[in-house]
């Protein structure tokens, strides 16, 4: 029996790597993600988007769903994005000049991971997000009720908020190979770069958060406090 090698390669490519879809209308992205299959890649057309997004999808252990820009750094978000689901990869985006204008919200964020499990947030840049006049728990990345996340190879620059805030009962989070670069000289209480389960009522909870190989450059934080941990088994 003769085997057509080219046809076999095409079949294996489709089954192993899923489909890549270019999204030119950002408002269609939530529906596209809900319908995406494990291994699919959703590519957002380069541009600046001032649109609040709630994105939910489900990949698989062997094949995540990848959400990325047309070119790395080519998509700039100037509004909030919420990620939900499991086995997602979210990479290559820029969050810029998000001011968290809703003073009625206790926890404002640029990127919120809510009930997001076994997923990766990577190669993200946060530039001038947050408001220095808000003495609250604002965060560039807010992690709520999530497990098994990797946050890596991202950059925070001139951030006027917590960079990463992990809220209990989130657990099994890895924060690795990130750069936290410069913060305004505010010396505000509650302005640590990383907060891990910062909740008095649950301060003895087990978080299993791993923070390693990160660079903190010219970051004042809350006085000399750069990382705040109020949980165990980290």
mmCIF file of C-alpha atoms in Angstrom:
data_model
loop_
_atom_site.group_PDB
_atom_site.id
_atom_site.type_symbol
_atom_site.label_atom_id
_atom_site.label_comp_id
_atom_site.label_asym_id
_atom_site.label_seq_id
_atom_site.Cartn_x
_atom_site.Cartn_y
_atom_site.Cartn_z
ATOM 1 C CA UNK A 1 0.000 0.000 0.000
ATOM 2 C CA UNK A 2 1.352 3.407 -0.988
ATOM 3 C CA UNK A 3 1.119 6.254 1.550
ATOM 4 C CA UNK A 4 0.861 9.837 0.371
ATOM 5 C CA UNK A 5 3.311 11.541 2.746
ATOM 6 C CA UNK A 6 2.008 15.045 1.987
ATOM 7 C CA UNK A 7 -1.602 14.065 2.729
ATOM 8 C CA UNK A 8 -0.530 12.354 5.942
ATOM 9 C CA UNK A 9 1.343 15.493 7.043
ATOM 10 C CA UNK A 10 -1.735 17.670 6.396
ATOM 11 C CA UNK A 11 -3.974 15.314 8.373
ATOM 12 C CA UNK A 12 -1.546 15.186 11.306
ATOM 13 C CA UNK A 13 -1.170 18.984 11.256
ATOM 14 C CA UNK A 14 -4.912 19.540 11.463
ATOM 15 C CA UNK A 15 -5.509 16.973 14.202
ATOM 16 C CA UNK A 16 -2.470 17.897 16.298
ATOM 17 C CA UNK A 17 -2.393 21.654 16.053
ATOM 18 C CA UNK A 18 -6.025 22.680 15.598
ATOM 19 C CA UNK A 19 -7.057 25.716 13.598
ATOM 20 C CA UNK A 20 -5.767 29.301 13.595
ATOM 21 C CA UNK A 21 -8.445 31.997 13.277
ATOM 22 C CA UNK A 22 -7.720 35.682 12.704
ATOM 23 C CA UNK A 23 -10.118 37.839 14.747
ATOM 24 C CA UNK A 24 -10.602 41.275 13.185
ATOM 25 C CA UNK A 25 -13.708 42.210 15.212
ATOM 26 C CA UNK A 26 -12.737 42.133 18.901
ATOM 27 C CA UNK A 27 -16.378 41.942 20.011
ATOM 28 C CA UNK A 28 -16.641 38.517 18.360
ATOM 29 C CA UNK A 29 -13.724 37.111 20.354
ATOM 30 C CA UNK A 30 -15.770 35.877 23.385
ATOM 31 C CA UNK A 31 -18.072 33.807 21.180
ATOM 32 C CA UNK A 32 -15.165 32.496 19.094
ATOM 33 C CA UNK A 33 -13.373 31.350 22.245
ATOM 34 C CA UNK A 34 -16.453 29.636 23.652
ATOM 35 C CA UNK A 35 -16.714 27.605 20.433
ATOM 36 C CA UNK A 36 -12.988 26.903 20.090
ATOM 37 C CA UNK A 37 -11.667 23.355 20.346
ATOM 38 C CA UNK A 38 -8.518 22.201 22.155
ATOM 39 C CA UNK A 39 -5.483 23.058 20.042
ATOM 40 C CA UNK A 40 -7.136 26.020 18.306
ATOM 41 C CA UNK A 41 -5.334 29.359 18.063
ATOM 42 C CA UNK A 42 -7.228 32.640 18.145
ATOM 43 C CA UNK A 43 -5.148 35.429 16.625
ATOM 44 C CA UNK A 44 -6.294 39.003 17.309
ATOM 45 C CA UNK A 45 -5.586 41.548 14.578
ATOM 46 C CA UNK A 46 -3.051 44.180 15.630
ATOM 47 C CA UNK A 47 -4.544 47.405 16.976
ATOM 48 C CA UNK A 48 -5.576 49.359 20.069
ATOM 49 C CA UNK A 49 -8.736 48.090 21.771
ATOM 50 C CA UNK A 50 -10.712 50.044 24.355
ATOM 51 C CA UNK A 51 -13.298 47.357 24.963
ATOM 52 C CA UNK A 52 -14.048 45.385 28.139
ATOM 53 C CA UNK A 53 -13.790 41.634 27.470
ATOM 54 C CA UNK A 54 -14.917 38.539 29.372
ATOM 55 C CA UNK A 55 -13.301 35.503 27.752
ATOM 56 C CA UNK A 56 -14.120 31.898 28.624
ATOM 57 C CA UNK A 57 -12.859 28.746 26.951
ATOM 58 C CA UNK A 58 -11.836 25.178 27.608
ATOM 59 C CA UNK A 59 -8.818 23.461 26.132
ATOM 60 C CA UNK A 60 -7.467 20.099 27.220
ATOM 61 C CA UNK A 61 -4.450 18.812 29.115
ATOM 62 C CA UNK A 62 -2.770 17.802 25.856
ATOM 63 C CA UNK A 63 -3.899 20.808 23.773
ATOM 64 C CA UNK A 64 -4.503 24.267 25.197
ATOM 65 C CA UNK A 65 -6.304 27.038 23.343
ATOM 66 C CA UNK A 66 -3.891 29.840 22.485
ATOM 67 C CA UNK A 67 -5.031 33.483 22.406
ATOM 68 C CA UNK A 68 -2.407 35.821 20.975
ATOM 69 C CA UNK A 69 -1.953 38.979 18.885
ATOM 70 C CA UNK A 70 -1.097 39.019 15.202
ATOM 71 C CA UNK A 71 2.423 40.002 16.237
ATOM 72 C CA UNK A 72 3.849 40.146 19.753
ATOM 73 C CA UNK A 73 3.054 43.533 21.296
ATOM 74 C CA UNK A 74 0.839 44.405 18.340
ATOM 75 C CA UNK A 75 -2.396 44.383 20.361
ATOM 76 C CA UNK A 76 -2.840 47.025 23.064
ATOM 77 C CA UNK A 77 -5.706 46.744 25.541
ATOM 78 C CA UNK A 78 -6.890 49.933 27.223
ATOM 79 C CA UNK A 79 -9.719 48.280 29.116
ATOM 80 C CA UNK A 80 -10.191 45.293 31.377
ATOM 81 C CA UNK A 81 -9.963 41.644 30.286
ATOM 82 C CA UNK A 82 -11.326 38.711 32.332
ATOM 83 C CA UNK A 83 -10.204 35.147 31.615
ATOM 84 C CA UNK A 84 -12.202 32.077 32.679
ATOM 85 C CA UNK A 85 -12.017 28.386 31.899
ATOM 86 C CA UNK A 86 -9.161 25.903 31.696
ATOM 87 C CA UNK A 87 -6.120 25.039 29.618
ATOM 88 C CA UNK A 88 -5.780 28.449 27.994
ATOM 89 C CA UNK A 89 -2.601 30.219 26.889
ATOM 90 C CA UNK A 90 -2.793 34.026 26.786
ATOM 91 C CA UNK A 91 0.335 35.649 25.423
ATOM 92 C CA UNK A 92 1.994 38.614 23.727
ATOM 93 C CA UNK A 93 -0.434 41.427 24.670
ATOM 94 C CA UNK A 94 0.125 44.939 26.043
ATOM 95 C CA UNK A 95 -2.078 46.537 28.720
ATOM 96 C CA UNK A 96 -1.544 50.279 28.670
ATOM 97 C CA UNK A 97 -2.848 53.327 30.558
ATOM 98 C CA UNK A 98 -5.750 51.556 32.282
ATOM 99 C CA UNK A 99 -6.817 53.843 35.130
ATOM 100 C CA UNK A 100 -9.396 51.739 37.041
ATOM 101 C CA UNK A 101 -11.944 54.533 37.079
ATOM 102 C CA UNK A 102 -14.677 52.620 38.934
ATOM 103 C CA UNK A 103 -14.251 53.713 42.559
ATOM 104 C CA UNK A 104 -17.216 51.519 43.598
ATOM 105 C CA UNK A 105 -15.250 48.347 42.795
ATOM 106 C CA UNK A 106 -13.081 47.098 45.659
ATOM 107 C CA UNK A 107 -10.705 45.186 43.394
ATOM 108 C CA UNK A 108 -10.058 46.763 40.003
ATOM 109 C CA UNK A 109 -7.703 44.995 37.613
ATOM 110 C CA UNK A 110 -6.312 45.070 34.074
ATOM 111 C CA UNK A 111 -6.309 41.283 33.645
ATOM 112 C CA UNK A 112 -8.538 39.202 35.896
ATOM 113 C CA UNK A 113 -8.136 35.434 36.134
ATOM 114 C CA UNK A 114 -11.449 34.204 37.543
ATOM 115 C CA UNK A 115 -12.046 30.453 37.902
ATOM 116 C CA UNK A 116 -9.163 29.969 35.491
ATOM 117 C CA UNK A 117 -7.334 26.665 35.880
ATOM 118 C CA UNK A 118 -4.259 25.000 34.402
ATOM 119 C CA UNK A 119 -3.483 27.960 32.153
ATOM 120 C CA UNK A 120 -0.532 30.163 31.237
ATOM 121 C CA UNK A 121 -0.227 33.961 31.161
ATOM 122 C CA UNK A 122 3.004 34.781 29.385
ATOM 123 C CA UNK A 123 4.893 37.568 27.581
ATOM 124 C CA UNK A 124 2.446 40.276 28.703
ATOM 125 C CA UNK A 125 3.485 43.917 29.174
ATOM 126 C CA UNK A 126 1.742 46.225 31.638
ATOM 127 C CA UNK A 127 2.626 49.890 31.134
ATOM 128 C CA UNK A 128 1.284 52.709 33.325
ATOM 129 C CA UNK A 129 -1.748 50.842 34.635
ATOM 130 C CA UNK A 130 -3.529 51.815 37.856
ATOM 131 C CA UNK A 131 -4.072 55.004 39.827
ATOM 132 C CA UNK A 132 -1.709 56.171 42.539
ATOM 133 C CA UNK A 133 -4.476 58.132 44.283
ATOM 134 C CA UNK A 134 -6.524 54.994 45.063
ATOM 135 C CA UNK A 135 -5.503 53.507 48.428
ATOM 136 C CA UNK A 136 -7.152 50.208 47.564
ATOM 137 C CA UNK A 137 -6.242 46.742 46.366
ATOM 138 C CA UNK A 138 -6.044 47.452 42.641
ATOM 139 C CA UNK A 139 -3.961 44.998 40.627
ATOM 140 C CA UNK A 140 -2.535 44.606 37.140
ATOM 141 C CA UNK A 141 -3.245 40.848 37.380
ATOM 142 C CA UNK A 142 -5.926 39.707 39.807
ATOM 143 C CA UNK A 143 -6.215 35.955 40.457
ATOM 144 C CA UNK A 144 -9.496 34.747 42.013
ATOM 145 C CA UNK A 145 -10.631 31.143 42.593
ATOM 146 C CA UNK A 146 -7.993 29.827 40.193
ATOM 147 C CA UNK A 147 -5.546 26.927 40.319
ATOM 148 C CA UNK A 148 -2.577 25.684 38.357
ATOM 149 C CA UNK A 149 -1.569 28.972 36.712
ATOM 150 C CA UNK A 150 1.802 29.927 35.283
ATOM 151 C CA UNK A 151 2.526 33.677 35.099
ATOM 152 C CA UNK A 152 5.865 34.107 33.396
ATOM 153 C CA UNK A 153 8.144 36.180 31.156
ATOM 154 C CA UNK A 154 6.034 39.330 31.557
ATOM 155 C CA UNK A 155 6.970 42.949 32.274
ATOM 156 C CA UNK A 156 5.430 45.560 34.573
ATOM 157 C CA UNK A 157 6.585 49.143 34.052
ATOM 158 C CA UNK A 158 5.504 52.310 35.921
ATOM 159 C CA UNK A 159 2.644 50.399 37.524
ATOM 160 C CA UNK A 160 0.450 52.334 39.966
ATOM 161 C CA UNK A 161 -1.134 49.225 41.490
ATOM 162 C CA UNK A 162 -0.194 45.793 42.785
ATOM 163 C CA UNK A 163 1.368 43.868 39.930
ATOM 164 C CA UNK A 164 -0.031 40.465 40.915
ATOM 165 C CA UNK A 165 -2.682 39.915 43.582
ATOM 166 C CA UNK A 166 -3.633 36.311 44.399
ATOM 167 C CA UNK A 167 -6.884 36.040 46.338
ATOM 168 C CA UNK A 168 -7.785 32.913 48.359
ATOM 169 C CA UNK A 169 -8.673 30.154 47.752
ATOM 170 C CA UNK A 170 -6.475 30.372 44.629
ATOM 171 C CA UNK A 171 -3.528 27.961 44.795
ATOM 172 C CA UNK A 172 -0.741 26.251 42.879
ATOM 173 C CA UNK A 173 0.363 29.428 41.096
ATOM 174 C CA UNK A 174 3.863 29.863 39.658
ATOM 175 C CA UNK A 175 5.320 33.360 39.138
ATOM 176 C CA UNK A 176 8.573 32.999 37.231
ATOM 177 C CA UNK A 177 11.059 34.974 35.109
ATOM 178 C CA UNK A 178 9.153 38.266 35.187
ATOM 179 C CA UNK A 179 10.510 41.819 35.280
ATOM 180 C CA UNK A 180 9.049 44.436 37.639
ATOM 181 C CA UNK A 181 10.579 47.667 36.417
ATOM 182 C CA UNK A 182 10.227 51.051 38.152
ATOM 183 C CA UNK A 183 7.323 52.369 40.166
ATOM 184 C CA UNK A 184 6.431 55.982 40.992
ATOM 185 C CA UNK A 185 7.866 57.186 44.308
ATOM 186 C CA UNK A 186 4.639 56.971 46.308
ATOM 187 C CA UNK A 187 5.533 54.663 49.240
ATOM 188 C CA UNK A 188 1.870 53.748 49.722
ATOM 189 C CA UNK A 189 0.531 51.171 52.125
ATOM 190 C CA UNK A 190 -0.916 48.137 50.305
ATOM 191 C CA UNK A 191 1.257 48.757 47.263
ATOM 192 C CA UNK A 192 3.427 45.635 47.243
ATOM 193 C CA UNK A 193 4.352 44.227 43.879
ATOM 194 C CA UNK A 194 3.057 40.728 44.656
ATOM 195 C CA UNK A 195 0.337 39.877 47.174
ATOM 196 C CA UNK A 196 -0.262 36.222 48.004
ATOM 197 C CA UNK A 197 -3.583 35.510 49.721
ATOM 198 C CA UNK A 198 -3.576 38.820 51.534
ATOM 199 C CA UNK A 199 -6.631 38.073 53.651
ATOM 200 C CA UNK A 200 -6.511 38.153 57.448
ATOM 201 C CA UNK A 201 -9.402 35.712 57.828
ATOM 202 C CA UNK A 202 -7.628 33.132 55.649
ATOM 203 C CA UNK A 203 -4.043 33.953 56.493
ATOM 204 C CA UNK A 204 -3.276 30.371 57.540
ATOM 205 C CA UNK A 205 -4.557 28.859 54.294
ATOM 206 C CA UNK A 206 -2.238 26.754 52.119
ATOM 207 C CA UNK A 207 -1.520 28.461 48.792
ATOM 208 C CA UNK A 208 1.336 26.509 47.196
ATOM 209 C CA UNK A 209 2.510 29.612 45.301
ATOM 210 C CA UNK A 210 6.020 29.485 43.835
ATOM 211 C CA UNK A 211 7.835 32.775 43.154
ATOM 212 C CA UNK A 212 11.277 32.370 41.609
ATOM 213 C CA UNK A 213 13.795 33.992 39.272
ATOM 214 C CA UNK A 214 12.046 37.365 38.984
ATOM 215 C CA UNK A 215 13.781 40.745 38.665
ATOM 216 C CA UNK A 216 12.672 43.744 40.735
ATOM 217 C CA UNK A 217 14.327 46.897 39.407
ATOM 218 C CA UNK A 218 13.863 50.301 41.097
ATOM 219 C CA UNK A 219 10.606 49.211 42.723
ATOM 220 C CA UNK A 220 9.880 50.876 46.034
ATOM 221 C CA UNK A 221 6.812 48.840 46.906
ATOM 222 C CA UNK A 222 5.167 49.333 50.305
ATOM 223 C CA UNK A 223 8.194 50.857 51.960
ATOM 224 C CA UNK A 224 10.720 48.036 51.729
ATOM 225 C CA UNK A 225 8.023 45.368 51.314
ATOM 226 C CA UNK A 226 7.977 44.094 47.738
ATOM 227 C CA UNK A 227 6.144 40.792 48.310
ATOM 228 C CA UNK A 228 3.366 40.344 50.880
ATOM 229 C CA UNK A 229 2.538 36.772 51.916
ATOM 230 C CA UNK A 230 -0.239 35.842 54.321
ATOM 231 C CA UNK A 231 -0.557 32.120 53.680
ATOM 232 C CA UNK A 232 1.440 28.935 54.184
ATOM 233 C CA UNK A 233 3.182 26.292 52.062
ATOM 234 C CA UNK A 234 4.591 28.659 49.443
#
